[in-house]
Amino acid sequence: MEQKKLLLIFNPRAGRTKSRSPMFDAVSTFSQAGYLLSIHQTTAPGDATRIAADVGGEYDLVVAAGGDGTLNEVIAGLIQLPNPPLLGYLPQGSTNDFATSLHISGNPAAAAAALMATAAPRPLDIGRWCDRSFVYVASFGAFVRSSYSAPQAAKNALGHFAYILEGMKDLNTLRPYRIKLTADGEVLDGSYLFGAVCNSTSIGGLMKLDPDRVVLDDGKFELLLIPSPKTPMDLQNLVLALLNQQYNREGVVFRHVSQLHLETTESLPWSLDGECAPSRSSVDIENLHQAVRMLL
């Protein structure tokens, strides 16, 4: 019987302050499960995508070890393959939004043990943003800069709090963005403070969506648009509504959509899985239904 092969793509910069001992335990767990391991360490942005696309097809299982950005890169490489192998994830980042949605342990040894105990893979939808992919969220507007401008050292040391600190710098510059958005035939033309197209129950470690309303393999994204508050009291009420997952508040848009087209004449900051994406006057987003299969 041919031995199963596992490719581990490891980002050493993710969660740099964390102990590496659990990672060694994870490698041991994979080996004991009968896998022949090959470990590739990333050294620069884009490495994980290149490795996954170049050699991922030679393996039965590809495991991403790093933060959400590492997972994004690995999947971006795998979906280039005609028959992507199974995917695994050992979250090592500072926020790990997607791992939170999937209830994956932040301890690599525990995550690896759960991975090897899995009997069946789970299909997952992946997003396409113009010519780039995203795993769990494409967002724009207020607080987006904080997801990629917080220093890596601060993310490693402070986790969610680093995003909060960075986001506070935006408070004095909050402003609405005028957009025209067509989602599954519905046209929304207005000004919004923040918008997200997501497939996750956690956005930036700060905003939570009702897990009963988020299905990761249904061919649909959750679209959330936040209106611009007119007074400080409106802002307070809006924050409370979002914290309580009350999406029917006046002005808030919450939909389940499979594709959308957005147009704007403004410079609109975007974030894909916490990484910066350039402003574009026209953006197309589509759901790649069950594009990968993940062991959970």
Phi, psi and omega in degrees: 000128183291136182288138178289148183242138182234130175255119177256116178257114192242126176260107184289346181278338183288130178053048190301333182281353182281150178294143178272352182303314178300331178292320175298321177296323179295316178300318178298320179298316179298317181296317180293336178281359175100009180271141169270116190266144168230124184249125177242126179260132179278148180235349182203158177305139180093344181300315184297321177296314181298315181297314181297320181287322185285317187235355184303327182292348181273358187242156176279331183215132175245124182246126176266125178242107183166204179270188180300328178294322177295316178300318178303312182295317181298314180295323178300327177282318183295323184286355173279346183274146180295326178226084183299140176288173175297151182243140172231161184219125171247096184293128181228009184277189182270334183244314176054052180303311186292323177298325177298317179297326185265001180059042177267132181297142175282356176267118185303321181296316179292320179295321179294318179298318178294322180299315182287340180272354183288132181271329186219144177283158178243128177288147179227140172282146176236147181264146173245119178248102187053245182259011180241164179246160172217151185271314189224342178200137165240119185230159180216159174095214186302141175071356180297321182299329183295336183288334180239355179263346174296130182302145181301322180298322179290321178300316182296320186276323190248346179060230183304325185297331178297321178293321179297315180299316180292321180296329180298333179294338181274350189301323182279354181242015178299131177204153179282156176242129180278123180222158168238121187233130176247116183237112181049041176093341178276131181258127177238115184237109183184191181248131184225144180284323186206147176216148178216137171247111193222163176223055187202159176264358181225132180238113177064016182070004186243324185245133182246142174250152181298117182298339178286347182249005181243115176244126191275353184223030185261006181078010182234144168262161168263122178259123179234123177239129182252122180287163178277124180289145182270336181223162175303326178293321176299319179297316180298315180294324179294316179299316180296320179297318180291319179298327180267009177056043178260093187271001181265010178296146183305127178096334179284134178249125176226118183222162170251117187225154180257335177202156179206159177232128182238136177233144177204154175258002183259165172279108189247110180289134180241155173224131176246111183051038178087002179248144184298139172230141185291151176293140177223147180287337181219129181228133174246133179233132177225156179266120175270095190296121176050049184287334178228161175242129187238135174280126183230000000 
